[in-house]
PDB file of C-alpha atoms and ligand atoms in Angstrom:
ATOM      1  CA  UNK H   1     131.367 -17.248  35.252  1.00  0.00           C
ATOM      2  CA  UNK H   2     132.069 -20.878  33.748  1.00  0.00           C
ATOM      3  CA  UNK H   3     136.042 -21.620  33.441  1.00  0.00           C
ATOM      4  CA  UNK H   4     137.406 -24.146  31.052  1.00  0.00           C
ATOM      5  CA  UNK H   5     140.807 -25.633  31.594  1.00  0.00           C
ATOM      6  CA  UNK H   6     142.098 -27.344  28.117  1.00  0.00           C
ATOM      7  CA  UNK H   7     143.136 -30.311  29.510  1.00  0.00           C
ATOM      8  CA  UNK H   8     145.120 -31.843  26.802  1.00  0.00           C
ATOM      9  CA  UNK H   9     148.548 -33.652  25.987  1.00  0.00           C
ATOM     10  CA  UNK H  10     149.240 -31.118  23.143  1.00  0.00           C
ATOM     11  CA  UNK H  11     148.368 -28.210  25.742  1.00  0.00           C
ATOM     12  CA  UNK H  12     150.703 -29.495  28.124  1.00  0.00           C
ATOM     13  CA  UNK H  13     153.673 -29.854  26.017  1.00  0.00           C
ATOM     14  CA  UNK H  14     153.200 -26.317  23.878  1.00  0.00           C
ATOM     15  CA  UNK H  15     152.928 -24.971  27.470  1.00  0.00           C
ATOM     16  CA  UNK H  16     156.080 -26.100  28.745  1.00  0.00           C
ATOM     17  CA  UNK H  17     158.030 -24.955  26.300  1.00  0.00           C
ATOM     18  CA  UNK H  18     156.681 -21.848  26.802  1.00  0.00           C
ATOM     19  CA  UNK H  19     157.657 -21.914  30.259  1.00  0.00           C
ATOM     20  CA  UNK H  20     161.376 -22.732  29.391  1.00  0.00           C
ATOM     21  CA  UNK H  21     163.253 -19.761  30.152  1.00  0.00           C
ATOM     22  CA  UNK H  22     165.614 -21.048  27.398  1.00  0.00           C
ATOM     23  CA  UNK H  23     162.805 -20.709  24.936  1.00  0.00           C
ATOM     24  CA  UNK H  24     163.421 -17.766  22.262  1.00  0.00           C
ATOM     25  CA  UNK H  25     161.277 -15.087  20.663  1.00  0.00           C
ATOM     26  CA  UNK H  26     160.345 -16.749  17.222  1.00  0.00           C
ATOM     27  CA  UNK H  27     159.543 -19.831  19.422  1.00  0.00           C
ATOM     28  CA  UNK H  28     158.119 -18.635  21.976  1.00  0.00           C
ATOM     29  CA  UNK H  29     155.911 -16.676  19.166  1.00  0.00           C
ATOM     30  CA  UNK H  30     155.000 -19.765  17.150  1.00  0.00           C
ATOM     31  CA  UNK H  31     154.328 -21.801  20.164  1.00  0.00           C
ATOM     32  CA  UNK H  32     151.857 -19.195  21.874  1.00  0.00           C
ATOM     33  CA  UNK H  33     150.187 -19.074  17.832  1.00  0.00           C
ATOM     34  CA  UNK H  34     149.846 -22.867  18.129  1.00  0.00           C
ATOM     35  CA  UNK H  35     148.688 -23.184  21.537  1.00  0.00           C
ATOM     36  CA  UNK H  36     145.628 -20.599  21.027  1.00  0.00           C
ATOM     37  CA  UNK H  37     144.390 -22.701  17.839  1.00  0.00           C
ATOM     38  CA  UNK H  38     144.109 -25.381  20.145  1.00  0.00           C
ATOM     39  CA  UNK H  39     142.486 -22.944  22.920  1.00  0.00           C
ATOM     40  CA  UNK H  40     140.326 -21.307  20.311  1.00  0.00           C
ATOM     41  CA  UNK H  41     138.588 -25.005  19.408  1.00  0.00           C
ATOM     42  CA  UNK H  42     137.505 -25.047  22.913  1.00  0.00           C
ATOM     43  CA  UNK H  43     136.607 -21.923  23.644  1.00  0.00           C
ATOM     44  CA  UNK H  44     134.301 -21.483  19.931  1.00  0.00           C
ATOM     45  CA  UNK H  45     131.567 -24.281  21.048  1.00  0.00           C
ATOM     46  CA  UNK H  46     129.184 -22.070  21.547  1.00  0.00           C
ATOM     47  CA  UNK H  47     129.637 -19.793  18.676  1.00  0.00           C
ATOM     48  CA  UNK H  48     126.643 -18.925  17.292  1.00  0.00           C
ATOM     49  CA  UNK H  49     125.815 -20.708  14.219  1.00  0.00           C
ATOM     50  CA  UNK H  50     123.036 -22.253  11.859  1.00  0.00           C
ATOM     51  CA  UNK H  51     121.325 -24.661   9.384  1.00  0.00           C
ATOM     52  CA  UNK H  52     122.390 -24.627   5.728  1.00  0.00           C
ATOM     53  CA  UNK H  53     121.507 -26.285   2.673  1.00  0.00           C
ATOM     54  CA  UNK H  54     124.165 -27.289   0.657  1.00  0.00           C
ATOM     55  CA  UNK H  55     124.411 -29.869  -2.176  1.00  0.00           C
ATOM     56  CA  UNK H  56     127.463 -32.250  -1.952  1.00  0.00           C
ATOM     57  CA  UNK H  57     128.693 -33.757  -5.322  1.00  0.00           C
ATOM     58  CA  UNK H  58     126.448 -36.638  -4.723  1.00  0.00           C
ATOM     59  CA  UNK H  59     123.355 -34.982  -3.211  1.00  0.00           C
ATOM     60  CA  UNK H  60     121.869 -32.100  -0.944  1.00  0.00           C
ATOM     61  CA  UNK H  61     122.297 -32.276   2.437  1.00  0.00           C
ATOM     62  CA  UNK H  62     121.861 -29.811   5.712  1.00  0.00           C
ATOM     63  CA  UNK H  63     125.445 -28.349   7.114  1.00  0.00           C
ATOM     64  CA  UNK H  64     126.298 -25.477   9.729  1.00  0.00           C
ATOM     65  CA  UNK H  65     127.654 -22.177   9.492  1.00  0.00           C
ATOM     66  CA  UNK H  66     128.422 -19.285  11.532  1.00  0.00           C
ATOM     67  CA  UNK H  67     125.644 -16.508  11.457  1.00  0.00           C
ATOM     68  CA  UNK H  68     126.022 -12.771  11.914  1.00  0.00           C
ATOM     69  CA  UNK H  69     126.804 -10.534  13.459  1.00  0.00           C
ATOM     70  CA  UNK H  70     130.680 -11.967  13.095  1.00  0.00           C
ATOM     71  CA  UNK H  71     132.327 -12.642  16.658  1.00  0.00           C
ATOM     72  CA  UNK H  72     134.283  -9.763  17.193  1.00  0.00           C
ATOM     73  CA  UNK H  73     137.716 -11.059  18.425  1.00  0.00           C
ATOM     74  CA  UNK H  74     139.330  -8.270  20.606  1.00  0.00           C
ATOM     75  CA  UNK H  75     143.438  -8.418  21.451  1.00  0.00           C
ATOM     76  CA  UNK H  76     144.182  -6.511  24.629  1.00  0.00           C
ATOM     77  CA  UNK H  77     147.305  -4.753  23.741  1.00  0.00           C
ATOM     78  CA  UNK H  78     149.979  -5.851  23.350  1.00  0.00           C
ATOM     79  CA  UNK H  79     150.524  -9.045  24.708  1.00  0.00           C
ATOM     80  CA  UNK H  80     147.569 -10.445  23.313  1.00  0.00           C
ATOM     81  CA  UNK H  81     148.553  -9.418  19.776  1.00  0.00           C
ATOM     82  CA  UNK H  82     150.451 -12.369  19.977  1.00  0.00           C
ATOM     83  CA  UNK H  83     147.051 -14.553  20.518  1.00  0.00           C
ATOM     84  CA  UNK H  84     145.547 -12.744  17.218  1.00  0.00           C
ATOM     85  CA  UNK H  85     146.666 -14.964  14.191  1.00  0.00           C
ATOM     86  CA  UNK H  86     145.786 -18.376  16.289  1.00  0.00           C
ATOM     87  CA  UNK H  87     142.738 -17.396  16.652  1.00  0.00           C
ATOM     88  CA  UNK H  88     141.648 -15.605  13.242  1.00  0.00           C
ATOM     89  CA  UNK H  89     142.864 -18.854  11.653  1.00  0.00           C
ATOM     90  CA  UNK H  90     140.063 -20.798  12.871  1.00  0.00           C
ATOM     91  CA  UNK H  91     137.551 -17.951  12.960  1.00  0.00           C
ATOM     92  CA  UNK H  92     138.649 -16.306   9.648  1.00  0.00           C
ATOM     93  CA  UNK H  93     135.182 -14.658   9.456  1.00  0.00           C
ATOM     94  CA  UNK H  94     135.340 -12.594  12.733  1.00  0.00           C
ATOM     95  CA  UNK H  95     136.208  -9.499  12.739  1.00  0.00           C
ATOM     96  CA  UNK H  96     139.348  -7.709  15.206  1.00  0.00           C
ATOM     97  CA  UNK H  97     138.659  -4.615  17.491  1.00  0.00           C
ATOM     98  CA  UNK H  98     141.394  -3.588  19.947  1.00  0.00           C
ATOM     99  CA  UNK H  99     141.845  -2.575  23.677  1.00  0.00           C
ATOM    100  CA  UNK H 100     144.921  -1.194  24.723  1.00  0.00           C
ATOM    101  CA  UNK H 101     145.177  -1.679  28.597  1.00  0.00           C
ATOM    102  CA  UNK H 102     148.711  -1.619  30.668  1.00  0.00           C
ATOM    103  CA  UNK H 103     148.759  -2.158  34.749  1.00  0.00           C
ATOM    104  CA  UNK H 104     150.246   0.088  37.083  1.00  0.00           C
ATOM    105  CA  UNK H 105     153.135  -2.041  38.184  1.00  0.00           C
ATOM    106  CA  UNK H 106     152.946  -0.392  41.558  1.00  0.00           C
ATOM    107  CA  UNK H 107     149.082  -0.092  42.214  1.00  0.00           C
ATOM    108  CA  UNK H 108     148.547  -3.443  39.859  1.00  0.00           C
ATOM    109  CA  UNK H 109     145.586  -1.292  38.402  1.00  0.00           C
ATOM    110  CA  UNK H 110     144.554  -1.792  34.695  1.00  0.00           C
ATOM    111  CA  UNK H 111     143.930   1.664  32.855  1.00  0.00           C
ATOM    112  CA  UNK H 112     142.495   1.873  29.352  1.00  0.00           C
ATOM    113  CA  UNK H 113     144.887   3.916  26.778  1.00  0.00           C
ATOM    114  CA  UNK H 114     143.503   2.720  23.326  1.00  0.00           C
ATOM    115  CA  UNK H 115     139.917   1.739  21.905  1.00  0.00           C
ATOM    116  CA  UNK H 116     138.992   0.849  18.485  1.00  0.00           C
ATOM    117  CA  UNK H 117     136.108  -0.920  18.963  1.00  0.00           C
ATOM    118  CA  UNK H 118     132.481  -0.402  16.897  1.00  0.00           C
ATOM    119  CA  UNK H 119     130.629   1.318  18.528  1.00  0.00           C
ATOM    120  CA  UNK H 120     127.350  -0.748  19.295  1.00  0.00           C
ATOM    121  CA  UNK H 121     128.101  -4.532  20.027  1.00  0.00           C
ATOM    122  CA  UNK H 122     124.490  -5.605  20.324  1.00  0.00           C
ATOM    123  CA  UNK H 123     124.381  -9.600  20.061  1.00  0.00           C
ATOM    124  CA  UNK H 124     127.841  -9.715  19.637  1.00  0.00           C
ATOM    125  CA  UNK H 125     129.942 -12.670  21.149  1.00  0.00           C
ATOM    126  CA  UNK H 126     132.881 -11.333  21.897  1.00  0.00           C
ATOM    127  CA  UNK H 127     136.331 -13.025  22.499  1.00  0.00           C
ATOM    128  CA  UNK H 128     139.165 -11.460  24.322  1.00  0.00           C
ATOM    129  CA  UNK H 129     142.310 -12.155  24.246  1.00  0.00           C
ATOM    130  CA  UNK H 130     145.159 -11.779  26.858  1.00  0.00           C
ATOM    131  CA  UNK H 131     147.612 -13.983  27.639  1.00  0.00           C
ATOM    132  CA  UNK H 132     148.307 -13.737  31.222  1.00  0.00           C
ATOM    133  CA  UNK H 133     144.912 -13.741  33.522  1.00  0.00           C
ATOM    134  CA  UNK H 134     147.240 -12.506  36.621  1.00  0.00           C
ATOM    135  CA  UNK H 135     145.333  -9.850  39.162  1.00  0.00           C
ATOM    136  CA  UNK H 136     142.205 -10.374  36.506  1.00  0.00           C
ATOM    137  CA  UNK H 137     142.027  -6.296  36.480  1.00  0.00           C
ATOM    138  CA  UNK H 138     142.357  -5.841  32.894  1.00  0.00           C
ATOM    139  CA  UNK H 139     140.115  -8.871  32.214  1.00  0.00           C
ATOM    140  CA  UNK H 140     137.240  -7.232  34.585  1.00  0.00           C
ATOM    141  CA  UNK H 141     137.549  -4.203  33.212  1.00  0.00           C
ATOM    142  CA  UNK H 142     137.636  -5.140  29.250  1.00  0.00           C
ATOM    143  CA  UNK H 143     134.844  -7.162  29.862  1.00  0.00           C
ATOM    144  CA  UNK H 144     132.982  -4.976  31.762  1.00  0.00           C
ATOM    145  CA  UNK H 145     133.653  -2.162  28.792  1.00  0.00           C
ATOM    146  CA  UNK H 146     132.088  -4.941  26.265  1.00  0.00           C
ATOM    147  CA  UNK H 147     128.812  -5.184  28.048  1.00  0.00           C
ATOM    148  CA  UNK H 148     128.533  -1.576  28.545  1.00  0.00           C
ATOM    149  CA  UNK H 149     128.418  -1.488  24.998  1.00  0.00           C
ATOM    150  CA  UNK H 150     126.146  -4.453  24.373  1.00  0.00           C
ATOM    151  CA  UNK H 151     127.760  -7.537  23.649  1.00  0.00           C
ATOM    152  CA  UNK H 152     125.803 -10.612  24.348  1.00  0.00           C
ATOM    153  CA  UNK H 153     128.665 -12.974  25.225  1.00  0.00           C
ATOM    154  CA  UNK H 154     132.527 -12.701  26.155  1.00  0.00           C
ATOM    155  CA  UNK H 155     134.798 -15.213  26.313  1.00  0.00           C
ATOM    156  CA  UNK H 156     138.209 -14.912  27.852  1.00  0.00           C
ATOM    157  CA  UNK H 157     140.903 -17.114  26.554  1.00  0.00           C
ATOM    158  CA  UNK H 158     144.279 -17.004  28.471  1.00  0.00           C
ATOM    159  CA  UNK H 159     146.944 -18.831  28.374  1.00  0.00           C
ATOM    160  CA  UNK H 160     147.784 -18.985  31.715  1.00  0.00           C
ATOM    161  CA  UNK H 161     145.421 -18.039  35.160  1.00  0.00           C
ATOM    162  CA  UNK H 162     146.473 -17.005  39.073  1.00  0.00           C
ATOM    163  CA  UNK H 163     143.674 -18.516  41.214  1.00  0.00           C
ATOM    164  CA  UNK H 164     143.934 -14.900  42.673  1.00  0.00           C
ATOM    165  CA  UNK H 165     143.027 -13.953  39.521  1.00  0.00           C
ATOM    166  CA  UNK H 166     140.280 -16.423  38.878  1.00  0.00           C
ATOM    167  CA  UNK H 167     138.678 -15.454  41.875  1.00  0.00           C
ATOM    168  CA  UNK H 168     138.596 -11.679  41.447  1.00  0.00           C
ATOM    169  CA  UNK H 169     136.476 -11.986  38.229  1.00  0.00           C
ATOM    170  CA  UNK H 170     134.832 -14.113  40.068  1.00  0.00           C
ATOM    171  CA  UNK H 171     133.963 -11.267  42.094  1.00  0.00           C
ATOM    172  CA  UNK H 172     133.501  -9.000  39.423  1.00  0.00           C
ATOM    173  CA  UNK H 173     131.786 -11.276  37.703  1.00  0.00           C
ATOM    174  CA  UNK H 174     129.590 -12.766  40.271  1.00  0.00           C
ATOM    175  CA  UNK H 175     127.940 -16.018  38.693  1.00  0.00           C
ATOM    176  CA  UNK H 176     126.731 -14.405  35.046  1.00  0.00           C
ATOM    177  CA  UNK H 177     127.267 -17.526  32.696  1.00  0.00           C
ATOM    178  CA  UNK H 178     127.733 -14.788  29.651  1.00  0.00           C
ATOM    179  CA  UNK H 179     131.346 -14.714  30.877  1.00  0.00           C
ATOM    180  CA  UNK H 180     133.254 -17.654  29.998  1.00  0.00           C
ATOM    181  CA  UNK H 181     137.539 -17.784  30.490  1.00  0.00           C
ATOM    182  CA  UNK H 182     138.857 -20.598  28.479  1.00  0.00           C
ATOM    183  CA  UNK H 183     142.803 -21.111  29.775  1.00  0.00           C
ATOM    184  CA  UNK H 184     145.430 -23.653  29.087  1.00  0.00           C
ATOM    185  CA  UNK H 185     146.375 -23.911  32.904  1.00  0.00           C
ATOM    186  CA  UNK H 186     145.448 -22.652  36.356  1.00  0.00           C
ATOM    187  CA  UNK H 187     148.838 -21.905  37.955  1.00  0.00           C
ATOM    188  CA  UNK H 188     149.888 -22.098  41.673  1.00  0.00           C
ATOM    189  CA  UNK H 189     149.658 -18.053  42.620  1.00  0.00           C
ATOM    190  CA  UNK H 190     150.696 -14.598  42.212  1.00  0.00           C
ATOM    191  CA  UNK H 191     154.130 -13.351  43.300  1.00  0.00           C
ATOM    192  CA  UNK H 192     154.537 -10.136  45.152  1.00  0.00           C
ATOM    193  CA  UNK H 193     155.273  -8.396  42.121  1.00  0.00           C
ATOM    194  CA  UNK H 194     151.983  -9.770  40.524  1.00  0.00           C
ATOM    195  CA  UNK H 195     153.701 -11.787  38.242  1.00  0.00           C
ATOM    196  CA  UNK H 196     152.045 -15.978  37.930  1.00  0.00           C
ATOM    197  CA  UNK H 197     154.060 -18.602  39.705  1.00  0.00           C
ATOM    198  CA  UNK H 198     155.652 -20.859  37.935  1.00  0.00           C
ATOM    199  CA  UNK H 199     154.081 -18.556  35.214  1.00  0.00           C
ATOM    200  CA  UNK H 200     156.260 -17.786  32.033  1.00  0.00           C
ATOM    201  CA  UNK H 201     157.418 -14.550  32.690  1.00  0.00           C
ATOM    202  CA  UNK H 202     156.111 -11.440  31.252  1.00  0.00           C
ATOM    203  CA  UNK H 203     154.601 -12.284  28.196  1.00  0.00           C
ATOM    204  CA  UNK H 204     154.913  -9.284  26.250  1.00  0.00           C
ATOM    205  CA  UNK H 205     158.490  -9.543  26.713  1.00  0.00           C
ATOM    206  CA  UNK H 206     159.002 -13.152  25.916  1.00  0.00           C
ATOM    207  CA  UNK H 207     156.749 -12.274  22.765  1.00  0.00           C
ATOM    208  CA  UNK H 208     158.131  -8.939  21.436  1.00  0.00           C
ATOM    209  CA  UNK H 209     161.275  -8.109  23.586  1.00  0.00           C
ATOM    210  CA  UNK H 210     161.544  -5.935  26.526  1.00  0.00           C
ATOM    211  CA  UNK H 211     160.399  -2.462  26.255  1.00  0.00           C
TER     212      UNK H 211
HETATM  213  N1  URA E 301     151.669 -10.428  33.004  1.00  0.00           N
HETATM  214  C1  URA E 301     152.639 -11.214  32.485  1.00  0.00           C
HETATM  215  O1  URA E 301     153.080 -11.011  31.353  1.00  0.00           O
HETATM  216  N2  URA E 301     153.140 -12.219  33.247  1.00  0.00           N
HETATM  217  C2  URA E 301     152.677 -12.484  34.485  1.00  0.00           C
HETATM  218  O2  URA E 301     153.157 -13.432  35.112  1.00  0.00           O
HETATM  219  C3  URA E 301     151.647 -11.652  35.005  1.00  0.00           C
HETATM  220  C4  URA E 301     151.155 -10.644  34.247  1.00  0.00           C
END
């Protein structure tokens, strides 16, 4: 598993205002939006594209573009609805399936309660999205679930990461460089209630309200 920690200015300041318990819904919704742009232009290097020709007012010349099949961008539900729009805006061409996963705030277990997915994801690069890379259950399982069903590639991109959780994919995982997690910070640890420390909170919440 390779991990990539945006180490940026920008990054760092979107982040902490994120953080800021004082920060409000539309905000904290526009800031998150922002933040996985800038995410999304790290974690799309190795996006899968190719040679074109293309003739420029003055002349031809050779130019990239993405090839097919589209990278399927998959929200896990429903904090990671809140990642979507960032990262369609720079990958326009992808296309969205959805995994709807919730933990068992006792157990901390990640169960699987929605799936709209296609069916066969045969040299698809996949690219999840999930805000909050806490226990890393619900990472290990979606990801596991997109290899079952053939993708080539999946990239995690997370806001924020629990060296706890790190380290469980890691386990998971073991050291297949198809998995790559793509996060804006690596934060100190996991509170007994599985929530990250310093963290932001619960992300959903701080996102959509509490429910
Ligand atoms: N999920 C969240 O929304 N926040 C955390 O800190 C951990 C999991």
């Amino acid at each position: 598993m390779r991990l990539h920690i945006a180490d940026h200015p920008l990054v760092a300041h979107k982040l902490t205002v994120l953080r800021d318990r004082g920060t409000d819904s539309p905000t904290f919704r526009r800031l998150a939006d922002e933040l996985v742009t800038l995410l999304t232009y790290e974690a799309t290097r190795d996006v899968r594209t190719a040679e074109v020709a293309i003739t420029t007012p003055v002349g031809p010349t050779t130019g990239t573009h993405l090839t097919s099949p589209k990278p399927l961008v998959v929200p896990i539900l429903r904090a990671g609805l809140g990642m979507l729009d960032g990262m369609t805006r720079m990958l326009p061409t992808a296309e969205v399936g959805f995994l709807g996963m919730i933990r068992d705030e006792e157990t901390l277990q990640a169960t699987t309660y929605a799936n709209r997915l296609p069916d066969d994801l045969s040299g698809r690069q996949c690219y999840v999205l999930d805000p909050m890379l806490a226990t890393g259950g619900t990472l290990a399982a979606a990801i596991a679930y997109l290899f079952e069903r053939g993708a080539d590639d999946v990239t995690a991109i997370t806001l924020l990461a629990a060296p706890e959780g790190l380290e469980a994919l890691r386990q998971a995982i073991g050291d297949d460089d198809r998995v790559q997690v793509v996060t804006a910070a690596v934060d100190e640890r996991l509170d007994e209630n599985g929530y990250i420390v310093p963290g932001l909170g619960d992300a959903g919440d701080r996102l959509y309200g509490v429910v």
